[in-house]
Amino acid sequence: GFVPLVAGTSYIVLVREVMSTTHPGKPFRIDRTVFHGFCFLDDEHTQLSQKLTLDLKTDLLSIASYTNENPAETVHAEMRCRPMELRPEHRVKLDVEGAIARATNVTYKDEFYATIGNNYQGEFKTVEQAWTRRGFDSVHGRP
């Protein structure tokens, strides 16, 4: 069956919002992520709320949820996210054409999603083609 949930991949959007609020205009990095469980969106929890907590001493962002019926928080993920300085040596030009030319295998959208085994739908299904060669991967998404 299908159960609606908040995809773990959407947590990066929450991290971006927290970091752009606490450190405006700065790039950031996520050093460590621990996923504790899914955030299910079912009929029993129609008033689900999310709580984001950033510990400024440890840079640990906690993503939790709770309901009016059950105010005890359930932690879904913890991410260590910190602002960083983007120095010139960090800037690397992505050579898409070169990666494609060196590829030994091309996988198209339907095969890609069938292979990874997740039932991504809609906006989460952005990969059009994946080019790979032994030991290296490159994925092309929608512009």
mmCIF file of C-alpha atoms in Angstrom:
data_model
loop_
_atom_site.group_PDB
_atom_site.id
_atom_site.type_symbol
_atom_site.label_atom_id
_atom_site.label_comp_id
_atom_site.label_asym_id
_atom_site.label_seq_id
_atom_site.Cartn_x
_atom_site.Cartn_y
_atom_site.Cartn_z
ATOM 1 C CA GLY A 1 0.000 0.000 0.000
ATOM 2 C CA PHE A 2 0.849 3.668 0.078
ATOM 3 C CA VAL A 3 1.332 5.835 3.135
ATOM 4 C CA PRO A 4 1.861 9.589 2.796
ATOM 5 C CA LEU A 5 4.999 10.813 4.561
ATOM 6 C CA VAL A 6 7.454 13.675 4.637
ATOM 7 C CA ALA A 7 10.361 12.482 2.506
ATOM 8 C CA GLY A 8 13.751 12.593 4.188
ATOM 9 C CA THR A 9 15.094 14.327 1.089
ATOM 10 C CA SER A 10 12.841 17.299 1.836
ATOM 11 C CA TYR A 11 14.700 17.923 5.120
ATOM 12 C CA ILE A 12 17.404 19.739 3.159
ATOM 13 C CA VAL A 13 14.817 22.452 2.454
ATOM 14 C CA LEU A 14 14.262 22.853 6.199
ATOM 15 C CA VAL A 15 18.027 23.034 6.804
ATOM 16 C CA ARG A 16 18.331 25.707 4.116
ATOM 17 C CA GLU A 17 15.601 27.801 5.751
ATOM 18 C CA VAL A 18 17.204 27.552 9.194
ATOM 19 C CA MET A 19 20.677 28.346 7.888
ATOM 20 C CA SER A 20 19.507 31.273 5.734
ATOM 21 C CA THR A 21 17.760 32.711 8.804
ATOM 22 C CA THR A 22 20.626 32.229 11.262
ATOM 23 C CA HIS A 23 23.476 32.922 8.789
ATOM 24 C CA PRO A 24 22.029 35.023 5.925
ATOM 25 C CA GLY A 25 23.904 34.910 2.641
ATOM 26 C CA LYS A 26 26.427 32.265 3.753
ATOM 27 C CA PRO A 27 26.904 28.843 2.212
ATOM 28 C CA PHE A 28 26.592 25.922 4.603
ATOM 29 C CA ARG A 29 27.521 22.293 4.857
ATOM 30 C CA ILE A 30 25.952 19.294 6.509
ATOM 31 C CA ASP A 31 28.660 17.231 8.193
ATOM 32 C CA ARG A 32 26.536 14.482 9.672
ATOM 33 C CA THR A 33 22.974 13.248 9.388
ATOM 34 C CA VAL A 34 21.143 10.688 11.498
ATOM 35 C CA PHE A 35 17.674 9.575 10.425
ATOM 36 C CA HIS A 36 15.568 8.195 13.277
ATOM 37 C CA GLY A 37 12.318 7.499 11.444
ATOM 38 C CA PHE A 38 9.756 8.641 8.956
ATOM 39 C CA CYS A 39 7.271 11.445 9.528
ATOM 40 C CA PHE A 40 3.996 9.831 8.470
ATOM 41 C CA LEU A 41 1.053 11.971 7.368
ATOM 42 C CA ASP A 42 -2.007 9.888 8.134
ATOM 43 C CA ASP A 43 -5.628 10.529 9.037
ATOM 44 C CA GLU A 44 -4.931 10.142 12.748
ATOM 45 C CA HIS A 45 -2.551 13.104 12.738
ATOM 46 C CA THR A 46 -4.339 15.785 10.769
ATOM 47 C CA GLN A 47 -2.912 18.526 13.000
ATOM 48 C CA LEU A 48 0.723 17.484 12.695
ATOM 49 C CA SER A 49 3.263 20.206 13.525
ATOM 50 C CA GLN A 50 6.979 20.199 12.877
ATOM 51 C CA LYS A 51 9.529 21.580 15.293
ATOM 52 C CA LEU A 52 13.030 22.604 14.244
ATOM 53 C CA THR A 53 15.614 23.117 16.965
ATOM 54 C CA LEU A 54 19.129 24.384 16.266
ATOM 55 C CA ASP A 55 21.683 24.066 19.064
ATOM 56 C CA LEU A 56 24.056 26.967 18.364
ATOM 57 C CA LYS A 57 26.848 25.403 20.469
ATOM 58 C CA THR A 58 26.918 22.074 18.610
ATOM 59 C CA ASP A 59 25.380 23.166 15.252
ATOM 60 C CA LEU A 60 22.949 20.255 15.590
ATOM 61 C CA LEU A 61 19.564 20.748 13.929
ATOM 62 C CA SER A 62 16.803 18.480 15.187
ATOM 63 C CA ILE A 63 13.690 17.896 13.058
ATOM 64 C CA ALA A 64 10.758 16.635 15.093
ATOM 65 C CA SER A 65 6.976 16.464 14.948
ATOM 66 C CA TYR A 66 4.089 16.408 17.388
ATOM 67 C CA THR A 67 0.296 16.595 17.386
ATOM 68 C CA ASN A 68 -2.247 18.243 19.637
ATOM 69 C CA GLU A 69 -3.417 14.782 20.688
ATOM 70 C CA ASN A 70 0.150 13.628 21.386
ATOM 71 C CA PRO A 71 2.357 16.591 22.371
ATOM 72 C CA ALA A 72 5.421 14.371 22.975
ATOM 73 C CA GLU A 73 7.900 15.123 20.205
ATOM 74 C CA THR A 74 9.081 12.446 17.802
ATOM 75 C CA VAL A 75 12.555 13.215 16.449
ATOM 76 C CA HIS A 76 12.857 12.215 12.788
ATOM 77 C CA ALA A 77 16.330 13.477 11.923
ATOM 78 C CA GLU A 78 19.332 15.257 13.367
ATOM 79 C CA MET A 79 21.764 17.106 11.148
ATOM 80 C CA ARG A 80 24.974 18.897 11.993
ATOM 81 C CA CYS A 81 24.908 21.955 9.735
ATOM 82 C CA ARG A 82 27.425 24.761 9.817
ATOM 83 C CA PRO A 83 28.122 27.909 7.849
ATOM 84 C CA MET A 84 31.268 27.801 5.770
ATOM 85 C CA GLU A 85 33.486 30.152 3.863
ATOM 86 C CA LEU A 86 33.544 29.450 0.149
ATOM 87 C CA ARG A 87 37.154 29.990 -0.860
ATOM 88 C CA PRO A 88 38.336 30.080 -4.495
ATOM 89 C CA GLU A 89 39.868 26.584 -4.207
ATOM 90 C CA HIS A 90 36.420 25.226 -3.286
ATOM 91 C CA ARG A 91 34.970 26.342 -6.595
ATOM 92 C CA VAL A 92 35.112 23.481 -9.063
ATOM 93 C CA LYS A 93 33.620 23.703 -12.531
ATOM 94 C CA LEU A 94 31.383 20.747 -13.279
ATOM 95 C CA ASP A 95 32.431 19.248 -16.611
ATOM 96 C CA VAL A 96 29.110 17.670 -17.662
ATOM 97 C CA GLU A 97 30.163 17.083 -21.266
ATOM 98 C CA GLY A 98 33.410 15.427 -20.150
ATOM 99 C CA ALA A 99 31.570 13.181 -17.665
ATOM 100 C CA ILE A 100 29.145 12.089 -20.370
ATOM 101 C CA ALA A 101 31.998 11.418 -22.813
ATOM 102 C CA ARG A 102 33.790 9.206 -20.235
ATOM 103 C CA ALA A 103 30.634 7.281 -19.304
ATOM 104 C CA THR A 104 30.358 3.602 -20.159
ATOM 105 C CA ASN A 105 26.662 3.274 -19.323
ATOM 106 C CA VAL A 106 23.548 5.438 -19.699
ATOM 107 C CA THR A 107 20.448 4.773 -17.605
ATOM 108 C CA TYR A 108 17.173 6.511 -18.453
ATOM 109 C CA LYS A 109 14.537 7.802 -16.052
ATOM 110 C CA ASP A 110 12.194 4.791 -15.814
ATOM 111 C CA GLU A 111 15.020 2.289 -15.358
ATOM 112 C CA PHE A 112 16.770 4.580 -12.846
ATOM 113 C CA TYR A 113 13.723 4.809 -10.553
ATOM 114 C CA ALA A 114 12.906 1.099 -10.957
ATOM 115 C CA THR A 115 16.484 0.245 -9.947
ATOM 116 C CA ILE A 116 16.643 2.378 -6.791
ATOM 117 C CA GLY A 117 13.388 0.851 -5.534
ATOM 118 C CA ASN A 118 11.727 4.020 -4.197
ATOM 119 C CA ASN A 119 8.286 5.047 -5.348
ATOM 120 C CA TYR A 120 9.163 8.676 -6.026
ATOM 121 C CA GLN A 121 6.394 10.668 -7.664
ATOM 122 C CA GLY A 122 5.902 14.157 -9.072
ATOM 123 C CA GLU A 123 8.473 16.734 -8.019
ATOM 124 C CA PHE A 124 10.750 14.108 -6.472
ATOM 125 C CA LYS A 125 11.189 12.365 -9.834
ATOM 126 C CA THR A 126 13.678 14.786 -11.402
ATOM 127 C CA VAL A 127 16.357 12.487 -12.839
ATOM 128 C CA GLU A 128 16.156 12.252 -16.621
ATOM 129 C CA GLN A 129 19.356 10.314 -17.327
ATOM 130 C CA ALA A 130 22.262 8.889 -15.323
ATOM 131 C CA TRP A 131 25.708 8.359 -16.843
ATOM 132 C CA THR A 132 28.072 6.020 -15.069
ATOM 133 C CA ARG A 133 31.439 4.385 -15.401
ATOM 134 C CA ARG A 134 33.107 2.023 -12.989
ATOM 135 C CA GLY A 135 33.812 3.891 -9.743
ATOM 136 C CA PHE A 136 32.133 7.151 -10.770
ATOM 137 C CA ASP A 137 28.543 8.382 -11.082
ATOM 138 C CA SER A 138 26.942 11.432 -12.623
ATOM 139 C CA VAL A 139 23.223 12.247 -12.633
ATOM 140 C CA HIS A 140 21.440 14.757 -14.845
ATOM 141 C CA GLY A 141 18.250 16.289 -13.431
ATOM 142 C CA ARG A 142 15.777 18.743 -14.842
ATOM 143 C CA PRO A 143 17.056 22.310 -15.267
#
